[in-house]
């Protein structure tokens, strides 16, 4: 494990154009919507900035006896509509700027799907693939313990994000519960294993929500999904479930990529089950061309430029920018990642008539089923998958319709429309609470 400097050199406001600031990008999106809505300066100022930013040092005893100091963040952007809600990311490139942007998007994501929650996000600067299981567990528990007072079922409810999953959620839930006299408090965190308060359907919820949106969009655009071609950037939780669910709908998955490289087969398509099996064994798609009937891109970014019906960015922020947007012309972009397109890229895509389903709508299935998990935890009564699936579909389709209608009403693209829908609800809640956000 290489030593990380503290504070990290690549902090948000100091980042150059290559690593564009995600929070600046988020604010540009917000401002474009706010202009259409005629919000007062007070309202804008109140809604935009995060409520609380916490940074902690996380000393961890490594297996070889050394102490390694990691850095963790939790940003609570808004609690106007309910407890802060949002995942915790473990990634070497985490910055406070990025976590601020992700928390900001969570506020508006929860609002678009109209669940009674605010926005938050957490992150740890770490490459978890370099940690042993024991080191990872100590880091996860320390993160929760160090910020224990920030969290709670009515306060701030974290969840999985990039490189975190049910196992880590389970450890964090246990740490929280043990710090509260050993009470069983599953509602403090979502995305847990099923055996300790998780919900059926949470594992594939992000991708499933995206599929509901893509079905609606395809219908509006007259695209038959059973004949559609798909390219996917990112093959983690969202990307891999996206591939298998769309494959079940009859789509041909022609290209996929992850940290291990980018792969395509335009004629026959790629079998998602084979790719998922491969990643399970090998941690990434690296070397996939040796076992599968696929070709390898020289540059994995080329996956974004495939001429397909549906393009799914399911990796990280700032992937589609002014530099490549002109060459990206699918019929639909379905943003499973948070913040994959810059504000400048949006303008180019809109000009080129690409129908973009924005992140705060498209990937909201994850947090929607997190909300359903939290509801079940509080009742102590657990639903069959059909009930979860039915609620998720109803909520996603309603959100899609709200955003689509708003885009027609204000003659704006789907991103600005999603922000208008979301800001309206956050702003109303803040007003009704007496401007308390
Ligand atoms: N990390 C996911 C997201 O970005 C899920 C958040 C949650 O379930 O709270 O939406």
Short mmCIF file of C-alpha atoms and ligand atoms in Angstrom, two decimals:
data_model
loop_
_atom_site.label_atom_id
_atom_site.label_comp_id
_atom_site.label_asym_id
_atom_site.label_seq_id
_atom_site.Cartn_x
_atom_site.Cartn_y
_atom_site.Cartn_z
CA UNK A 1 0.00 0.00 0.00
CA UNK A 2 1.60 3.26 -1.10
CA UNK A 3 1.64 6.13 1.38
CA UNK A 4 -1.05 8.76 0.84
CA UNK A 5 -0.23 12.35 1.59
CA UNK A 6 -2.48 14.26 3.91
CA UNK A 7 -4.32 16.34 2.88
CA UNK A 8 -4.37 14.87 -0.63
CA UNK A 9 -2.78 17.01 -3.33
CA UNK A 10 -5.64 16.61 -5.79
CA UNK A 11 -8.26 18.55 -3.79
CA UNK A 12 -11.26 19.76 -5.75
CA UNK A 13 -10.71 23.45 -6.23
CA UNK A 14 -7.10 22.88 -7.25
CA UNK A 15 -7.94 20.42 -9.98
CA UNK A 16 -7.12 21.34 -13.55
CA UNK A 17 -9.25 20.88 -16.63
CA UNK A 18 -8.26 17.22 -16.95
CA UNK A 19 -9.80 16.45 -13.57
CA UNK A 20 -12.70 18.86 -13.88
CA UNK A 21 -14.39 19.66 -10.60
CA UNK A 22 -17.45 17.48 -10.17
CA UNK A 23 -19.00 19.96 -7.74
CA UNK A 24 -18.59 22.83 -10.20
CA UNK A 25 -20.26 20.67 -12.82
CA UNK A 26 -23.13 19.93 -10.41
CA UNK A 27 -23.55 23.65 -9.69
CA UNK A 28 -23.71 24.47 -13.39
CA UNK A 29 -26.54 21.96 -13.78
CA UNK A 30 -28.31 23.45 -10.77
CA UNK A 31 -27.88 27.03 -11.99
CA UNK A 32 -29.31 26.23 -15.42
CA UNK A 33 -32.47 24.88 -13.78
CA UNK A 34 -32.66 27.68 -11.20
CA UNK A 35 -32.58 30.28 -14.01
CA UNK A 36 -35.66 28.72 -15.62
CA UNK A 37 -37.44 28.60 -12.25
CA UNK A 38 -36.91 32.18 -11.09
CA UNK A 39 -35.75 31.18 -7.62
CA UNK A 40 -34.80 33.98 -5.25
CA UNK A 41 -31.11 34.47 -4.39
CA UNK A 42 -31.87 33.34 -0.83
CA UNK A 43 -33.44 30.11 -2.01
CA UNK A 44 -30.55 29.41 -4.36
CA UNK A 45 -27.94 30.11 -1.70
CA UNK A 46 -29.72 27.91 0.80
CA UNK A 47 -30.22 24.90 -1.44
CA UNK A 48 -26.86 24.83 -3.18
CA UNK A 49 -24.25 24.44 -0.46
CA UNK A 50 -23.81 21.37 1.74
CA UNK A 51 -25.09 21.48 5.30
CA UNK A 52 -22.10 19.76 6.85
CA UNK A 53 -18.73 18.45 5.70
CA UNK A 54 -16.77 16.09 7.94
CA UNK A 55 -13.24 14.87 7.34
CA UNK A 56 -11.59 12.25 9.54
CA UNK A 57 -8.29 10.45 9.78
CA UNK A 58 -8.67 6.69 9.97
CA UNK A 59 -5.64 4.96 11.53
CA UNK A 60 -5.70 1.26 10.66
CA UNK A 61 -3.40 -1.50 11.88
CA UNK A 62 -2.23 -3.26 8.72
CA UNK A 63 -1.55 -7.02 8.66
CA UNK A 64 2.22 -6.41 8.68
CA UNK A 65 1.98 -4.41 11.92
CA UNK A 66 2.30 -0.90 10.45
CA UNK A 67 -0.32 1.80 11.09
CA UNK A 68 -1.68 3.27 7.88
CA UNK A 69 -3.59 6.57 8.04
CA UNK A 70 -6.53 6.78 5.65
CA UNK A 71 -8.74 9.82 5.10
CA UNK A 72 -12.53 9.59 5.16
CA UNK A 73 -15.30 12.06 4.39
CA UNK A 74 -19.00 12.38 4.98
CA UNK A 75 -20.89 15.26 3.41
CA UNK A 76 -24.49 15.93 4.33
CA UNK A 77 -25.87 18.15 1.63
CA UNK A 78 -29.49 18.54 2.71
CA UNK A 79 -31.88 17.19 5.32
CA UNK A 80 -34.81 19.35 4.22
CA UNK A 81 -36.94 16.39 3.05
CA UNK A 82 -35.69 13.72 5.48
CA UNK A 83 -32.51 12.11 6.83
CA UNK A 84 -29.40 12.47 4.67
CA UNK A 85 -29.09 9.49 2.31
CA UNK A 86 -26.29 8.26 0.10
CA UNK A 87 -23.52 5.76 -0.34
CA UNK A 88 -19.93 5.49 0.81
CA UNK A 89 -17.26 5.15 -1.88
CA UNK A 90 -13.86 3.49 -1.42
CA UNK A 91 -11.58 4.73 -4.20
CA UNK A 92 -8.01 6.08 -4.51
CA UNK A 93 -9.22 9.20 -6.36
CA UNK A 94 -11.83 10.29 -3.79
CA UNK A 95 -11.67 14.03 -3.05
CA UNK A 96 -13.82 16.27 -0.88
CA UNK A 97 -14.93 18.05 -4.06
CA UNK A 98 -16.18 14.77 -5.50
CA UNK A 99 -18.00 13.77 -2.29
CA UNK A 100 -19.64 17.21 -2.18
CA UNK A 101 -20.90 16.76 -5.74
CA UNK A 102 -22.14 13.24 -5.03
CA UNK A 103 -23.97 14.39 -1.86
CA UNK A 104 -25.52 17.25 -3.83
CA UNK A 105 -26.77 14.86 -6.52
CA UNK A 106 -28.24 12.58 -3.83
CA UNK A 107 -30.45 15.41 -2.52
CA UNK A 108 -31.96 15.94 -5.94
CA UNK A 109 -32.05 12.22 -6.78
CA UNK A 110 -34.16 11.46 -3.69
CA UNK A 111 -36.38 14.37 -4.58
CA UNK A 112 -36.89 13.32 -8.24
CA UNK A 113 -38.20 9.92 -7.13
CA UNK A 114 -40.03 11.64 -4.26
CA UNK A 115 -38.71 9.56 -1.38
CA UNK A 116 -38.65 11.32 2.01
CA UNK A 117 -34.90 11.65 2.31
CA UNK A 118 -32.20 14.26 1.90
CA UNK A 119 -28.75 13.91 0.37
CA UNK A 120 -25.42 12.76 1.69
CA UNK A 121 -22.32 10.92 0.56
CA UNK A 122 -19.20 9.43 2.03
CA UNK A 123 -15.81 8.45 0.74
CA UNK A 124 -12.49 6.99 1.80
CA UNK A 125 -9.28 7.56 -0.14
CA UNK A 126 -8.18 3.95 -0.57
CA UNK A 127 -7.64 1.29 -3.20
CA UNK A 128 -9.55 -1.57 -1.56
CA UNK A 129 -8.08 -4.15 -3.95
CA UNK A 130 -4.78 -3.65 -2.08
CA UNK A 131 -6.29 -4.44 1.33
CA UNK A 132 -6.75 -7.85 2.94
CA UNK A 133 -10.22 -8.73 4.17
CA UNK A 134 -9.19 -7.98 7.75
CA UNK A 135 -7.75 -4.58 6.82
CA UNK A 136 -10.90 -3.74 4.89
CA UNK A 137 -13.10 -4.70 7.84
CA UNK A 138 -11.06 -2.58 10.27
CA UNK A 139 -11.27 0.38 7.87
CA UNK A 140 -15.03 0.04 7.44
CA UNK A 141 -15.64 -0.25 11.18
CA UNK A 142 -13.31 2.65 11.97
CA UNK A 143 -15.10 4.85 9.41
CA UNK A 144 -18.43 4.23 11.14
CA UNK A 145 -17.00 4.54 14.68
CA UNK A 146 -15.14 7.77 13.92
CA UNK A 147 -18.32 9.49 12.71
CA UNK A 148 -20.86 7.58 14.80
CA UNK A 149 -22.77 10.69 15.90
CA UNK A 150 -23.41 11.79 12.32
CA UNK A 151 -25.34 8.63 11.50
CA UNK A 152 -28.70 7.23 12.56
CA UNK A 153 -31.94 5.96 11.01
CA UNK A 154 -33.48 9.46 11.37
CA UNK A 155 -30.27 11.36 10.79
CA UNK A 156 -28.07 10.03 8.01
CA UNK A 157 -28.39 6.63 6.36
CA UNK A 158 -25.42 5.48 4.26
CA UNK A 159 -25.36 2.73 1.62
CA UNK A 160 -23.01 1.07 -0.89
CA UNK A 161 -21.34 2.94 -3.72
CA UNK A 162 -18.22 2.36 -5.87
CA UNK A 163 -16.17 -0.54 -4.39
CA UNK A 164 -18.42 -1.05 -1.35
CA UNK A 165 -21.16 -3.67 -1.01
CA UNK A 166 -23.30 -5.72 1.40
CA UNK A 167 -20.38 -7.13 3.40
CA UNK A 168 -19.09 -3.65 4.30
CA UNK A 169 -22.65 -2.46 5.05
CA UNK A 170 -23.04 -5.40 7.46
CA UNK A 171 -19.85 -4.50 9.34
CA UNK A 172 -20.88 -0.86 9.58
CA UNK A 173 -24.36 -1.77 10.83
CA UNK A 174 -22.79 -4.00 13.48
CA UNK A 175 -20.37 -1.26 14.59
CA UNK A 176 -23.21 1.26 14.87
CA UNK A 177 -25.38 -1.20 16.80
CA UNK A 178 -22.54 -2.13 19.20
CA UNK A 179 -21.93 1.55 19.95
CA UNK A 180 -25.60 1.83 20.91
CA UNK A 181 -25.58 -0.69 23.70
CA UNK A 182 -25.89 -3.67 21.39
CA UNK A 183 -29.38 -2.76 20.13
CA UNK A 184 -30.13 -4.15 16.67
CA UNK A 185 -30.42 -1.03 14.48
CA UNK A 186 -30.59 -2.17 10.84
CA UNK A 187 -32.22 1.10 9.69
CA UNK A 188 -28.94 2.98 10.08
CA UNK A 189 -27.59 1.71 6.75
CA UNK A 190 -28.99 0.13 3.59
CA UNK A 191 -27.69 -2.34 1.04
CA UNK A 192 -27.07 -4.89 3.81
CA UNK A 193 -26.91 -8.65 3.30
CA UNK A 194 -30.40 -10.22 3.26
CA UNK A 195 -29.73 -12.17 6.46
CA UNK A 196 -29.26 -8.99 8.51
CA UNK A 197 -32.02 -6.73 7.29
CA UNK A 198 -31.28 -6.28 3.58
CA UNK A 199 -34.09 -6.06 1.05
CA UNK A 200 -34.76 -8.41 -1.81
CA UNK A 201 -34.04 -6.62 -5.08
CA UNK A 202 -31.52 -4.13 -3.63
CA UNK A 203 -28.58 -5.79 -5.43
CA UNK A 204 -29.91 -5.13 -8.92
CA UNK A 205 -32.01 -2.05 -8.06
CA UNK A 206 -29.85 0.60 -9.75
CA UNK A 207 -29.82 -1.31 -13.02
CA UNK A 208 -33.49 -2.28 -12.71
CA UNK A 209 -34.50 1.37 -12.23
CA UNK A 210 -32.46 2.29 -15.30
CA UNK A 211 -34.24 -0.43 -17.32
CA UNK A 212 -37.64 1.01 -16.35
CA UNK A 213 -36.46 4.44 -17.57
CA UNK A 214 -34.97 3.06 -20.79
CA UNK A 215 -38.23 1.22 -21.54
CA UNK A 216 -40.17 4.49 -21.17
CA UNK A 217 -37.68 6.39 -23.31
CA UNK A 218 -37.63 3.70 -26.00
CA UNK A 219 -41.40 3.82 -26.21
CA UNK A 220 -41.37 7.61 -26.64
CA UNK A 221 -38.68 7.37 -29.34
CA UNK A 222 -40.17 4.35 -31.15
CA UNK A 223 -37.20 2.08 -30.45
CA UNK A 224 -37.80 -1.66 -30.06
CA UNK A 225 -35.64 -2.81 -27.18
CA UNK A 226 -35.64 -6.42 -28.36
CA UNK A 227 -33.69 -5.25 -31.41
CA UNK A 228 -31.57 -2.62 -29.68
CA UNK A 229 -27.78 -2.58 -29.35
CA UNK A 230 -26.12 -1.53 -26.09
CA UNK A 231 -22.64 -0.41 -24.95
CA UNK A 232 -21.74 -0.22 -21.25
CA UNK A 233 -18.82 1.61 -19.61
CA UNK A 234 -18.16 0.15 -16.16
CA UNK A 235 -18.86 -3.41 -15.05
CA UNK A 236 -19.40 -3.10 -11.31
CA UNK A 237 -22.76 -3.53 -9.58
CA UNK A 238 -24.69 -1.18 -11.89
CA UNK A 239 -22.95 -2.06 -15.17
CA UNK A 240 -23.04 -5.84 -14.80
CA UNK A 241 -26.71 -5.99 -13.75
CA UNK A 242 -27.50 -3.50 -16.56
CA UNK A 243 -25.95 -5.93 -19.05
CA UNK A 244 -27.87 -8.95 -17.83
CA UNK A 245 -31.25 -7.19 -17.42
CA UNK A 246 -31.10 -5.57 -20.88
CA UNK A 247 -29.94 -8.90 -22.34
CA UNK A 248 -33.10 -10.45 -20.82
CA UNK A 249 -35.11 -7.73 -22.58
CA UNK A 250 -33.61 -8.95 -25.88
CA UNK A 251 -30.94 -6.26 -26.34
CA UNK A 252 -27.58 -7.11 -27.88
CA UNK A 253 -24.70 -6.04 -25.61
CA UNK A 254 -22.04 -5.14 -28.18
CA UNK A 255 -19.41 -3.51 -25.94
CA UNK A 256 -18.37 -3.44 -22.29
CA UNK A 257 -15.44 -2.03 -20.35
CA UNK A 258 -13.99 -1.67 -16.87
CA UNK A 259 -10.61 -0.89 -15.27
CA UNK A 260 -9.26 -4.03 -16.97
CA UNK A 261 -9.99 -2.84 -20.53
CA UNK A 262 -12.71 -2.45 -23.17
CA UNK A 263 -14.14 -5.29 -25.31
CA UNK A 264 -16.57 -5.59 -28.22
CA UNK A 265 -18.29 -8.00 -30.57
CA UNK A 266 -20.53 -6.05 -32.94
CA UNK A 267 -21.98 -9.03 -34.84
CA UNK A 268 -22.75 -11.61 -32.19
CA UNK A 269 -22.76 -9.49 -29.04
CA UNK A 270 -21.27 -10.34 -25.64
CA UNK A 271 -22.79 -12.85 -23.23
CA UNK A 272 -23.26 -10.95 -19.93
CA UNK A 273 -23.29 -14.16 -17.89
CA UNK A 274 -19.84 -15.09 -19.21
CA UNK A 275 -18.47 -11.61 -18.44
CA UNK A 276 -19.96 -11.61 -14.93
CA UNK A 277 -18.51 -15.06 -14.22
CA UNK A 278 -15.13 -13.86 -15.52
CA UNK A 279 -15.10 -10.77 -13.27
CA UNK A 280 -16.10 -12.86 -10.26
CA UNK A 281 -12.98 -15.00 -10.75
CA UNK A 282 -10.55 -12.34 -11.96
CA UNK A 283 -11.76 -9.14 -10.20
CA UNK A 284 -11.90 -7.24 -13.54
CA UNK A 285 -12.35 -7.86 -17.28
CA UNK A 286 -8.57 -7.84 -17.83
CA UNK A 287 -7.76 -10.70 -20.22
CA UNK A 288 -11.42 -11.33 -21.15
CA UNK A 289 -10.43 -11.54 -24.85
CA UNK A 290 -8.49 -14.73 -24.09
CA UNK A 291 -11.60 -16.66 -23.08
CA UNK A 292 -14.44 -14.90 -24.93
CA UNK A 293 -15.25 -14.22 -28.57
CA UNK A 294 -14.48 -10.48 -28.28
CA UNK A 295 -11.97 -7.95 -29.54
CA UNK A 296 -10.10 -5.54 -27.32
CA UNK A 297 -10.15 -1.72 -27.81
CA UNK A 298 -6.75 0.04 -27.82
CA UNK A 299 -8.37 2.66 -25.60
CA UNK A 300 -11.26 1.54 -23.34
CA UNK A 301 -12.77 5.08 -23.63
CA UNK A 302 -13.76 4.06 -27.18
CA UNK A 303 -16.62 2.07 -25.69
CA UNK A 304 -18.41 5.41 -25.36
CA UNK A 305 -18.15 6.05 -29.09
CA UNK A 306 -19.75 2.78 -30.26
CA UNK A 307 -22.66 3.48 -32.58
CA UNK A 308 -25.40 1.85 -30.53
CA UNK A 309 -29.02 2.51 -29.63
CA UNK A 310 -28.36 2.70 -25.89
CA UNK A 311 -25.13 3.84 -24.25
CA UNK A 312 -24.78 3.26 -20.50
CA UNK A 313 -22.01 5.08 -18.65
CA UNK A 314 -21.83 3.10 -15.41
CA UNK A 315 -18.38 4.05 -14.11
CA UNK A 316 -17.23 7.41 -12.74
CA UNK A 317 -17.69 11.18 -13.24
CA UNK A 318 -16.55 13.34 -16.16
CA UNK A 319 -16.29 10.66 -18.85
CA UNK A 320 -18.25 12.44 -21.58
CA UNK A 321 -16.79 15.91 -22.02
CA UNK A 322 -16.27 18.57 -24.67
CA UNK A 323 -13.34 16.45 -25.87
CA UNK A 324 -15.38 13.42 -26.99
CA UNK A 325 -19.09 14.42 -26.93
CA UNK A 326 -19.17 15.23 -30.65
CA UNK A 327 -18.29 11.60 -31.44
CA UNK A 328 -20.91 10.13 -29.07
CA UNK A 329 -24.22 9.65 -30.90
CA UNK A 330 -26.35 6.84 -29.48
CA UNK A 331 -30.13 7.26 -29.53
CA UNK A 332 -30.30 7.08 -25.73
CA UNK A 333 -27.74 7.70 -23.00
CA UNK A 334 -28.79 6.13 -19.70
CA UNK A 335 -26.59 7.45 -16.90
CA UNK A 336 -26.08 4.66 -14.37
CA UNK A 337 -23.00 6.46 -13.02
CA UNK A 338 -23.23 9.72 -11.12
CA UNK A 339 -22.05 12.74 -13.09
CA UNK A 340 -20.62 10.96 -16.17
CA UNK A 341 -21.35 13.92 -18.49
CA UNK A 342 -20.06 17.44 -18.02
CA UNK A 343 -22.37 20.40 -18.43
CA UNK A 344 -20.57 21.39 -21.63
CA UNK A 345 -20.97 17.88 -23.06
CA UNK A 346 -24.71 18.03 -22.33
CA UNK A 347 -25.09 20.98 -24.69
CA UNK A 348 -23.38 19.07 -27.51
CA UNK A 349 -25.45 15.92 -26.90
CA UNK A 350 -28.68 17.93 -26.82
CA UNK A 351 -27.69 19.64 -30.08
CA UNK A 352 -27.09 16.19 -31.62
CA UNK A 353 -30.54 15.03 -30.46
CA UNK A 354 -29.24 12.34 -28.12
CA UNK A 355 -31.99 11.51 -25.60
CA UNK A 356 -30.21 11.59 -22.25
CA UNK A 357 -31.77 10.09 -19.13
CA UNK A 358 -29.92 11.99 -16.39
CA UNK A 359 -28.22 10.27 -13.43
CA UNK A 360 -30.49 11.73 -10.75
CA UNK A 361 -33.40 10.02 -12.48
CA UNK A 362 -31.76 7.09 -14.28
CA UNK A 363 -29.79 5.56 -11.39
CA UNK A 364 -32.31 6.45 -8.65
CA UNK A 365 -33.52 2.84 -8.48
CA UNK A 366 -30.68 2.09 -6.06
CA UNK A 367 -31.66 4.64 -3.48
CA UNK A 368 -35.35 3.91 -4.05
CA UNK A 369 -34.92 0.29 -2.98
CA UNK A 370 -32.64 1.52 -0.18
CA UNK A 371 -35.62 3.55 0.99
CA UNK A 372 -37.83 0.42 0.76
CA UNK A 373 -35.20 -1.47 2.78
CA UNK A 374 -35.22 1.26 5.44
CA UNK A 375 -39.04 1.13 5.59
CA UNK A 376 -38.93 -2.67 6.05
CA UNK A 377 -36.26 -2.32 8.77
CA UNK A 378 -38.45 0.11 10.67
CA UNK A 379 -41.49 -2.15 10.41
CA UNK A 380 -39.54 -5.32 11.09
CA UNK A 381 -41.60 -6.88 8.31
CA UNK A 382 -40.05 -8.03 5.06
CA UNK A 383 -41.63 -8.05 1.62
CA UNK A 384 -41.42 -10.56 -1.22
CA UNK A 385 -39.49 -9.50 -4.32
CA UNK A 386 -42.74 -8.89 -6.25
CA UNK A 387 -43.74 -6.13 -3.82
CA UNK A 388 -40.32 -4.43 -4.07
CA UNK A 389 -40.29 -4.70 -7.85
CA UNK A 390 -43.82 -3.32 -8.14
CA UNK A 391 -43.08 -0.31 -5.91
CA UNK A 392 -39.81 0.39 -7.72
CA UNK A 393 -41.47 0.30 -11.13
CA UNK A 394 -44.33 2.56 -10.03
CA UNK A 395 -41.92 5.11 -8.50
CA UNK A 396 -39.49 5.10 -11.43
CA UNK A 397 -42.18 5.40 -14.09
CA UNK A 398 -43.85 8.26 -12.19
CA UNK A 399 -40.49 10.03 -11.85
CA UNK A 400 -39.75 9.55 -15.55
CA UNK A 401 -43.16 10.96 -16.48
CA UNK A 402 -42.77 13.96 -14.14
CA UNK A 403 -39.40 14.79 -15.70
CA UNK A 404 -40.53 14.17 -19.29
CA UNK A 405 -43.62 16.40 -18.86
CA UNK A 406 -41.46 19.12 -17.30
CA UNK A 407 -39.00 18.94 -20.20
CA UNK A 408 -41.89 19.54 -22.62
CA UNK A 409 -43.41 22.30 -20.47
CA UNK A 410 -40.21 24.32 -20.11
CA UNK A 411 -38.66 23.20 -23.44
CA UNK A 412 -35.48 22.03 -21.71
CA UNK A 413 -33.49 18.79 -21.85
CA UNK A 414 -34.17 15.93 -19.42
CA UNK A 415 -31.28 16.94 -17.12
CA UNK A 416 -32.57 20.46 -16.54
CA UNK A 417 -36.11 19.12 -16.25
CA UNK A 418 -35.05 16.61 -13.56
CA UNK A 419 -33.43 19.42 -11.60
CA UNK A 420 -36.54 21.59 -11.93
CA UNK A 421 -38.75 18.80 -10.54
CA UNK A 422 -36.29 18.09 -7.75
CA UNK A 423 -35.44 21.67 -6.77
CA UNK A 424 -39.12 22.56 -6.59
CA UNK A 425 -39.72 19.86 -3.94
CA UNK A 426 -36.58 20.63 -1.92
CA UNK A 427 -37.30 24.32 -2.00
CA UNK A 428 -40.93 23.81 -0.93
CA UNK A 429 -39.86 21.56 1.97
CA UNK A 430 -37.28 24.12 3.10
CA UNK A 431 -39.87 26.85 2.97
CA UNK A 432 -42.39 24.82 4.97
CA UNK A 433 -39.75 24.09 7.61
CA UNK A 434 -39.16 27.82 7.93
CA UNK A 435 -36.17 27.98 5.61
CA UNK A 436 -34.36 25.32 7.59
CA UNK A 437 -32.37 23.10 5.25
N1 LIG B 1 -24.68 4.91 -4.01
C1 LIG B 1 -25.96 4.84 -4.65
C2 LIG B 1 -26.25 6.13 -5.39
O1 LIG B 1 -25.35 6.83 -5.79
C3 LIG B 1 -27.07 4.41 -3.70
C4 LIG B 1 -27.30 5.33 -2.56
C5 LIG B 1 -28.27 4.78 -1.51
O2 LIG B 1 -28.82 3.71 -1.71
O3 LIG B 1 -28.45 5.46 -0.51
O4 LIG B 1 -27.38 6.44 -5.67
#
